[in-house]
Amino acid sequence: MIIDTREVQDIHSFSRLGSYKEIYGIIGILLPIFVLVLGITIGVLVIVWLEREISAGIQQRIGPEYAGPFGILQALADGTKLIFKENLLPSRGDGRLFIIGPSIIVISVFVSYSVIPFSYNLVLSDLNIGVFLWIAFSSIVPIGLLMSGYGSNNKYSFLGGLRAAAQSISYEIPLTLCVLSISLLSNSSSTVDIVEVQSKYGFLGWNLWRQPIGFIIFLISSLAECERLPFDLPEAEEELVAGYQTEYSGIKFGLFYVASYLNLLVSSLFVTILYLGGWNICIPSIFFSDRVEINKVGRVFIITIGIFFTLAKTYLFLFISITTRWTLPRLRMDQLLNLGWKFLLPISLGNLLLTTSSQLLSL
């Protein structure tokens, strides 16, 4: 039997080409995820540095200044210190719940970033239910908090977990009603579609002007979801020592703070997407012609400008959140629940009914 060497070489080259295509496909899937995780990590470090600098300015004191220029490496130094600290486990606690709790919180917040459009055609996953996917994953966070408090076998920790779950449920309902109103106005639950609907009339087309009541409710509810002052009752030092974090140390303790800042960043991004026009600038899109061909350099420029405007609007809301934390006093638990159930819930329901009525009349 005679074997043609050329045919064997062709078979080997074809198999190599197929394996290369598989490798490139895997890289094409993992590279956007890696870039997104890297960008989120840098964003969290910037938020921590900004919070320390802004709080120092409000309180008229000196902020971080030794770790790197202007203290920009202080958060990285703190994270490194927590990594090398000893991880303690409660002797009579539930070890599995104690370990899984912080991981569930961080992972559920991380997944929410997959539906956020940072610029034109720059989104990891454009789903038809994008905004409600964020709400669904944010609903998992209270489960992780309860697991952390219960697994610690500490009454103070368990009480802090219960407070966190009660607060999250109380303010998640008004927040969901506000998101539903935006979906009705945009006729879509996709984050990309919501941004594109606002781009038609530029600055005047933002949902901020069409839903001012919903915007205020969304701001208050997002601050309560992130457990920021004046809504940080689950970890009030005067009453619960540190809440559900009491028994944690090392990197597990740091995961709670990472999750808090991740949640604050994702909430700020959704404020930008839902109410501030996302990546769009203030110029109406009706002034641009769709027939104009844009080359690769122009597309890169448009994407870069979109990322800049998205982050600028996001960090504006972050500045408001940080200033609020160091300005307002903490509420009592009964005041917090009364605000959520007796005021925000009825107002958000009325806002949803008005939005629904206006949409029906416009048909």
GROMACS .gro file of C-alpha atoms in nm:
model
  363
    1MET     CA    1   0.000   0.000   0.000
    2ILE     CA    2   0.150   0.330  -0.113
    3ILE     CA    3   0.079   0.642   0.097
    4ASP     CA    4   0.114   0.980  -0.064
    5THR     CA    5   0.322   1.206   0.162
    6ARG     CA    6   0.153   1.518   0.024
    7GLU     CA    7  -0.189   1.393   0.139
    8VAL     CA    8  -0.050   1.321   0.487
    9GLN     CA    9   0.100   1.671   0.505
   10ASP     CA   10  -0.232   1.823   0.396
   11ILE     CA   11  -0.417   1.627   0.667
   12HIS     CA   12  -0.168   1.740   0.935
   13SER     CA   13  -0.185   2.105   0.825
   14PHE     CA   14  -0.567   2.093   0.824
   15SER     CA   15  -0.574   1.946   1.175
   16ARG     CA   16  -0.329   2.214   1.294
   17LEU     CA   17  -0.549   2.483   1.139
   18GLY     CA   18  -0.854   2.344   1.318
   19SER     CA   19  -0.673   2.337   1.652
   20TYR     CA   20  -0.553   2.695   1.600
   21LYS     CA   21  -0.910   2.806   1.529
   22GLU     CA   22  -1.028   2.642   1.851
   23ILE     CA   23  -0.752   2.815   2.048
   24TYR     CA   24  -0.834   3.152   1.889
   25GLY     CA   25  -1.202   3.097   1.967
   26ILE     CA   26  -1.125   3.028   2.334
   27ILE     CA   27  -0.900   3.335   2.350
   28GLY     CA   28  -1.173   3.543   2.184
   29ILE     CA   29  -1.415   3.439   2.458
   30LEU     CA   30  -1.179   3.480   2.754
   31LEU     CA   31  -1.008   3.803   2.647
   32PRO     CA   32  -1.317   4.031   2.679
   33ILE     CA   33  -1.394   3.877   3.020
   34PHE     CA   34  -1.035   3.938   3.134
   35VAL     CA   35  -1.039   4.298   3.011
   36LEU     CA   36  -1.373   4.357   3.186
   37VAL     CA   37  -1.247   4.210   3.517
   38LEU     CA   38  -0.926   4.414   3.492
   39GLY     CA   39  -1.120   4.734   3.423
   40ILE     CA   40  -1.359   4.669   3.712
   41THR     CA   41  -1.068   4.602   3.949
   42ILE     CA   42  -0.899   4.929   3.851
   43GLY     CA   43  -1.233   5.110   3.888
   44VAL     CA   44  -1.279   4.976   4.242
   45LEU     CA   45  -0.925   5.087   4.338
   46VAL     CA   46  -0.998   5.434   4.201
   47ILE     CA   47  -1.325   5.452   4.399
   48VAL     CA   48  -1.148   5.358   4.725
   49TRP     CA   49  -0.885   5.626   4.663
   50LEU     CA   50  -1.148   5.886   4.576
   51GLU     CA   51  -1.350   5.807   4.887
   52ARG     CA   52  -1.049   5.855   5.110
   53GLU     CA   53  -0.946   6.179   4.941
   54ILE     CA   54  -1.299   6.325   4.935
   55SER     CA   55  -1.369   6.228   5.296
   56ALA     CA   56  -1.038   6.383   5.399
   57GLY     CA   57  -1.131   6.705   5.221
   58ILE     CA   58  -1.477   6.717   5.381
   59GLN     CA   59  -1.333   6.656   5.728
   60GLN     CA   60  -1.040   6.896   5.672
   61ARG     CA   61  -0.766   6.642   5.730
   62ILE     CA   62  -0.484   6.483   5.531
   63GLY     CA   63  -0.575   6.176   5.329
   64PRO     CA   64  -0.347   5.892   5.212
   65GLU     CA   65  -0.017   6.032   5.085
   66TYR     CA   66   0.264   5.778   5.145
   67ALA     CA   67   0.165   5.468   4.941
   68GLY     CA   68   0.251   5.581   4.590
   69PRO     CA   69   0.210   5.931   4.443
   70PHE     CA   70  -0.086   6.105   4.608
   71GLY     CA   71  -0.157   5.780   4.794
   72ILE     CA   72  -0.303   5.604   4.489
   73LEU     CA   73  -0.154   5.268   4.595
   74GLN     CA   74  -0.306   5.273   4.945
   75ALA     CA   75  -0.598   5.044   4.850
   76LEU     CA   76  -0.357   4.800   4.684
   77ALA     CA   77  -0.141   4.798   4.997
   78ASP     CA   78  -0.445   4.729   5.217
   79GLY     CA   79  -0.554   4.443   4.991
   80THR     CA   80  -0.206   4.289   5.000
   81LYS     CA   81  -0.205   4.312   5.380
   82LEU     CA   82  -0.542   4.134   5.402
   83ILE     CA   83  -0.421   3.854   5.174
   84PHE     CA   84  -0.133   3.769   5.408
   85LYS     CA   85  -0.339   3.793   5.727
   86GLU     CA   86  -0.453   3.478   5.905
   87ASN     CA   87  -0.797   3.345   5.813
   88LEU     CA   88  -0.982   3.252   6.131
   89LEU     CA   89  -1.279   3.015   6.143
   90PRO     CA   90  -1.531   3.009   6.431
   91SER     CA   91  -1.482   2.685   6.625
   92ARG     CA   92  -1.857   2.617   6.657
   93GLY     CA   93  -1.971   2.783   6.337
   94ASP     CA   94  -2.073   2.628   6.006
   95GLY     CA   95  -1.749   2.631   5.805
   96ARG     CA   96  -1.912   2.578   5.465
   97LEU     CA   97  -2.162   2.862   5.503
   98PHE     CA   98  -1.891   3.080   5.655
   99ILE     CA   99  -1.670   3.038   5.346
  100ILE     CA  100  -1.939   3.033   5.076
  101GLY     CA  101  -2.121   3.347   5.197
  102PRO     CA  102  -1.865   3.612   5.086
  103SER     CA  103  -1.803   3.428   4.758
  104ILE     CA  104  -2.174   3.432   4.667
  105ILE     CA  105  -2.190   3.807   4.731
  106VAL     CA  106  -1.889   3.890   4.511
  107ILE     CA  107  -1.981   3.654   4.225
  108SER     CA  108  -2.344   3.770   4.206
  109VAL     CA  109  -2.233   4.134   4.179
  110PHE     CA  110  -1.962   4.051   3.925
  111VAL     CA  111  -2.207   3.880   3.688
  112SER     CA  112  -2.416   4.200   3.672
  113TYR     CA  113  -2.136   4.372   3.478
  114SER     CA  114  -2.190   4.141   3.180
  115VAL     CA  115  -2.499   4.336   3.064
  116ILE     CA  116  -2.355   4.688   3.104
  117PRO     CA  117  -2.279   4.870   2.775
  118PHE     CA  118  -1.974   5.090   2.830
  119SER     CA  119  -1.986   5.233   2.479
  120TYR     CA  120  -2.131   5.177   2.132
  121ASN     CA  121  -2.105   4.802   2.050
  122LEU     CA  122  -1.903   4.749   2.368
  123VAL     CA  123  -2.106   4.514   2.587
  124LEU     CA  124  -2.022   4.162   2.695
  125SER     CA  125  -2.378   4.027   2.654
  126ASP     CA  126  -2.670   4.224   2.509
  127LEU     CA  127  -2.972   4.040   2.653
  128ASN     CA  128  -3.339   4.124   2.609
  129ILE     CA  129  -3.380   4.109   2.988
  130GLY     CA  130  -3.056   4.287   3.078
  131VAL     CA  131  -3.185   4.519   3.352
  132PHE     CA  132  -3.391   4.246   3.515
  133LEU     CA  133  -3.091   4.012   3.508
  134TRP     CA  134  -2.910   4.268   3.724
  135ILE     CA  135  -3.204   4.278   3.965
  136ALA     CA  136  -3.217   3.897   3.975
  137PHE     CA  137  -2.850   3.864   4.065
  138SER     CA  138  -2.866   4.148   4.317
  139SER     CA  139  -3.144   3.951   4.488
  140ILE     CA  140  -2.892   3.674   4.561
  141VAL     CA  141  -2.677   3.904   4.777
  142PRO     CA  142  -2.905   3.886   5.087
  143ILE     CA  143  -2.874   3.507   5.077
  144GLY     CA  144  -2.496   3.538   5.104
  145LEU     CA  145  -2.532   3.786   5.389
  146LEU     CA  146  -2.764   3.552   5.578
  147MET     CA  147  -2.526   3.261   5.521
  148SER     CA  148  -2.235   3.468   5.653
  149GLY     CA  149  -2.424   3.575   5.964
  150TYR     CA  150  -2.566   3.230   6.037
  151GLY     CA  151  -2.239   3.047   5.966
  152SER     CA  152  -2.054   3.265   6.219
  153ASN     CA  153  -2.257   3.121   6.510
  154ASN     CA  154  -2.272   3.468   6.661
  155LYS     CA  155  -2.593   3.640   6.766
  156TYR     CA  156  -2.461   3.982   6.665
  157SER     CA  157  -2.355   3.851   6.323
  158PHE     CA  158  -2.686   3.674   6.268
  159LEU     CA  159  -2.879   3.986   6.367
  160GLY     CA  160  -2.668   4.188   6.124
  161GLY     CA  161  -2.744   3.940   5.846
  162LEU     CA  162  -3.116   3.962   5.919
  163ARG     CA  163  -3.100   4.341   5.910
  164ALA     CA  164  -2.916   4.331   5.579
  165ALA     CA  165  -3.175   4.097   5.426
  166ALA     CA  166  -3.466   4.309   5.553
  167GLN     CA  167  -3.309   4.627   5.419
  168SER     CA  168  -3.230   4.475   5.080
  169ILE     CA  169  -3.582   4.339   5.033
  170SER     CA  170  -3.739   4.668   5.147
  171TYR     CA  171  -3.554   4.881   4.892
  172GLU     CA  172  -3.530   4.630   4.609
  173ILE     CA  173  -3.904   4.649   4.540
  174PRO     CA  174  -3.914   5.029   4.474
  175LEU     CA  175  -3.596   4.997   4.268
  176THR     CA  176  -3.755   4.723   4.055
  177LEU     CA  177  -4.066   4.935   4.000
  178CYS     CA  178  -3.848   5.224   3.880
  179VAL     CA  179  -3.666   4.993   3.638
  180LEU     CA  180  -4.001   4.863   3.513
  181SER     CA  181  -4.112   5.221   3.441
  182ILE     CA  182  -3.797   5.279   3.234
  183SER     CA  183  -3.860   4.953   3.044
  184LEU     CA  184  -4.214   5.069   2.961
  185LEU     CA  185  -4.087   5.403   2.831
  186SER     CA  186  -3.818   5.234   2.619
  187ASN     CA  187  -4.036   4.940   2.509
  188SER     CA  188  -3.743   4.714   2.592
  189SER     CA  189  -3.554   4.565   2.887
  190SER     CA  190  -3.222   4.559   2.702
  191THR     CA  191  -2.964   4.800   2.840
  192VAL     CA  192  -2.842   4.884   2.488
  193ASP     CA  193  -3.194   4.963   2.365
  194ILE     CA  194  -3.261   5.185   2.668
  195VAL     CA  195  -2.950   5.391   2.592
  196GLU     CA  196  -3.027   5.417   2.220
  197VAL     CA  197  -3.383   5.539   2.285
  198GLN     CA  198  -3.241   5.826   2.493
  199SER     CA  199  -2.994   5.927   2.222
  200LYS     CA  200  -3.252   6.056   1.974
  201TYR     CA  201  -3.292   6.401   2.132
  202GLY     CA  202  -2.957   6.425   2.306
  203PHE     CA  203  -2.952   6.587   2.650
  204LEU     CA  204  -3.326   6.653   2.643
  205GLY     CA  205  -3.403   6.289   2.568
  206TRP     CA  206  -3.257   6.152   2.890
  207ASN     CA  207  -3.494   5.961   3.114
  208LEU     CA  208  -3.389   6.195   3.394
  209TRP     CA  209  -3.639   6.452   3.258
  210ARG     CA  210  -3.908   6.197   3.176
  211GLN     CA  211  -3.883   6.016   3.510
  212PRO     CA  212  -3.765   6.268   3.776
  213ILE     CA  213  -3.956   6.095   4.058
  214GLY     CA  214  -3.824   5.755   3.956
  215PHE     CA  215  -3.470   5.899   3.938
  216ILE     CA  216  -3.483   6.019   4.300
  217ILE     CA  217  -3.633   5.689   4.421
  218PHE     CA  218  -3.369   5.495   4.227
  219LEU     CA  219  -3.089   5.700   4.386
  220ILE     CA  220  -3.218   5.642   4.739
  221SER     CA  221  -3.286   5.271   4.679
  222SER     CA  222  -2.945   5.212   4.521
  223LEU     CA  223  -2.771   5.373   4.820
  224ALA     CA  224  -2.972   5.148   5.053
  225GLU     CA  225  -2.890   4.842   4.839
  226CYS     CA  226  -2.520   4.923   4.868
  227GLU     CA  227  -2.558   4.972   5.248
  228ARG     CA  228  -2.405   5.316   5.229
  229LEU     CA  229  -2.460   5.586   5.485
  230PRO     CA  230  -2.719   5.689   5.595
  231PHE     CA  231  -2.839   5.330   5.532
  232ASP     CA  232  -2.553   5.123   5.682
  233LEU     CA  233  -2.763   4.975   5.964
  234PRO     CA  234  -2.653   4.610   5.906
  235GLU     CA  235  -2.302   4.698   6.025
  236ALA     CA  236  -2.365   4.983   6.269
  237GLU     CA  237  -2.068   4.982   6.507
  238GLU     CA  238  -2.263   5.127   6.801
  239GLU     CA  239  -2.518   4.843   6.802
  240LEU     CA  240  -2.378   4.534   6.631
  241VAL     CA  241  -1.997   4.574   6.655
  242ALA     CA  242  -1.956   4.505   6.280
  243GLY     CA  243  -2.272   4.314   6.186
  244TYR     CA  244  -2.232   4.002   5.976
  245GLN     CA  245  -1.857   4.078   5.936
  246THR     CA  246  -1.776   4.039   6.308
  247GLU     CA  247  -1.613   3.694   6.291
  248TYR     CA  248  -1.434   3.746   5.958
  249SER     CA  249  -1.066   3.820   5.908
  250GLY     CA  250  -0.809   3.825   5.631
  251ILE     CA  251  -0.914   3.810   5.269
  252LYS     CA  252  -1.269   3.696   5.356
  253PHE     CA  253  -1.314   4.020   5.548
  254GLY     CA  254  -1.180   4.208   5.246
  255LEU     CA  255  -1.430   4.039   5.014
  256PHE     CA  256  -1.717   4.219   5.187
  257TYR     CA  257  -1.561   4.555   5.116
  258VAL     CA  258  -1.480   4.456   4.759
  259ALA     CA  259  -1.842   4.350   4.710
  260SER     CA  260  -1.962   4.679   4.860
  261TYR     CA  261  -1.759   4.888   4.618
  262LEU     CA  262  -1.844   4.659   4.326
  263ASN     CA  263  -2.212   4.705   4.406
  264LEU     CA  264  -2.167   5.082   4.432
  265LEU     CA  265  -1.994   5.093   4.092
  266VAL     CA  266  -2.257   4.878   3.919
  267SER     CA  267  -2.538   5.088   4.071
  268SER     CA  268  -2.369   5.405   3.943
  269LEU     CA  269  -2.335   5.252   3.598
  270PHE     CA  270  -2.703   5.162   3.592
  271VAL     CA  271  -2.796   5.516   3.695
  272THR     CA  272  -2.596   5.635   3.394
  273ILE     CA  273  -2.757   5.382   3.160
  274LEU     CA  274  -3.116   5.419   3.277
  275TYR     CA  275  -3.138   5.794   3.339
  276LEU     CA  276  -2.833   5.979   3.200
  277GLY     CA  277  -2.814   5.851   2.844
  278GLY     CA  278  -2.528   5.604   2.885
  279TRP     CA  279  -2.241   5.658   2.643
  280ASN     CA  280  -2.422   5.926   2.440
  281ILE     CA  281  -2.309   6.287   2.433
  282CYS     CA  282  -2.548   6.581   2.457
  283ILE     CA  283  -2.583   6.621   2.077
  284PRO     CA  284  -2.903   6.463   1.936
  285SER     CA  285  -2.847   6.164   1.707
  286ILE     CA  286  -3.094   6.305   1.451
  287PHE     CA  287  -2.819   6.548   1.345
  288PHE     CA  288  -2.602   6.258   1.231
  289SER     CA  289  -2.661   6.074   0.906
  290ASP     CA  290  -2.661   5.697   0.912
  291ARG     CA  291  -2.534   5.690   0.554
  292VAL     CA  292  -2.195   5.832   0.648
  293GLU     CA  293  -1.937   5.556   0.639
  294ILE     CA  294  -1.701   5.539   0.936
  295ASN     CA  295  -1.359   5.377   0.903
  296LYS     CA  296  -1.182   5.174   1.172
  297VAL     CA  297  -1.008   5.477   1.322
  298GLY     CA  298  -1.342   5.658   1.348
  299ARG     CA  299  -1.502   5.360   1.521
  300VAL     CA  300  -1.221   5.340   1.774
  301PHE     CA  301  -1.259   5.714   1.839
  302ILE     CA  302  -1.638   5.680   1.886
  303ILE     CA  303  -1.593   5.388   2.128
  304THR     CA  304  -1.327   5.579   2.325
  305ILE     CA  305  -1.548   5.888   2.352
  306GLY     CA  306  -1.840   5.667   2.462
  307ILE     CA  307  -1.631   5.506   2.737
  308PHE     CA  308  -1.519   5.852   2.854
  309PHE     CA  309  -1.875   5.987   2.878
  310THR     CA  310  -2.002   5.672   3.051
  311LEU     CA  311  -1.729   5.686   3.315
  312ALA     CA  312  -1.765   6.064   3.359
  313LYS     CA  313  -2.137   6.033   3.436
  314THR     CA  314  -2.073   5.729   3.658
  315TYR     CA  315  -1.807   5.900   3.868
  316LEU     CA  316  -2.031   6.205   3.903
  317PHE     CA  317  -2.287   5.986   4.079
  318LEU     CA  318  -2.007   5.824   4.280
  319PHE     CA  319  -1.900   6.168   4.399
  320ILE     CA  320  -2.259   6.233   4.515
  321SER     CA  321  -2.267   5.897   4.698
  322ILE     CA  322  -1.935   5.957   4.872
  323THR     CA  323  -2.031   6.311   4.972
  324THR     CA  324  -2.363   6.182   5.108
  325ARG     CA  325  -2.183   5.925   5.323
  326TRP     CA  326  -1.970   6.187   5.497
  327THR     CA  327  -2.248   6.445   5.531
  328LEU     CA  328  -2.571   6.283   5.655
  329PRO     CA  329  -2.621   6.104   5.991
  330ARG     CA  330  -2.726   5.741   6.019
  331LEU     CA  331  -3.096   5.652   6.034
  332ARG     CA  332  -3.258   5.426   6.291
  333MET     CA  333  -3.381   5.085   6.179
  334ASP     CA  334  -3.749   5.179   6.215
  335GLN     CA  335  -3.691   5.499   6.015
  336LEU     CA  336  -3.516   5.302   5.742
  337LEU     CA  337  -3.799   5.050   5.705
  338ASN     CA  338  -4.068   5.319   5.725
  339LEU     CA  339  -3.898   5.512   5.446
  340GLY     CA  340  -3.887   5.203   5.226
  341TRP     CA  341  -4.234   5.059   5.285
  342LYS     CA  342  -4.446   5.366   5.368
  343PHE     CA  343  -4.300   5.626   5.132
  344LEU     CA  344  -4.083   5.488   4.851
  345LEU     CA  345  -4.303   5.188   4.770
  346PRO     CA  346  -4.632   5.385   4.729
  347ILE     CA  347  -4.458   5.664   4.535
  348SER     CA  348  -4.286   5.418   4.301
  349LEU     CA  349  -4.618   5.238   4.246
  350GLY     CA  350  -4.785   5.569   4.160
  351ASN     CA  351  -4.499   5.654   3.924
  352LEU     CA  352  -4.542   5.317   3.751
  353LEU     CA  353  -4.917   5.372   3.714
  354LEU     CA  354  -4.862   5.719   3.564
  355THR     CA  355  -4.603   5.580   3.322
  356THR     CA  356  -4.835   5.297   3.219
  357SER     CA  357  -5.128   5.537   3.168
  358SER     CA  358  -4.919   5.774   2.955
  359GLN     CA  359  -4.796   5.485   2.740
  360LEU     CA  360  -5.153   5.359   2.688
  361LEU     CA  361  -5.278   5.705   2.593
  362SER     CA  362  -4.996   5.752   2.344
  363LEU     CA  363  -5.091   5.435   2.153
   0.00000   0.00000   0.00000
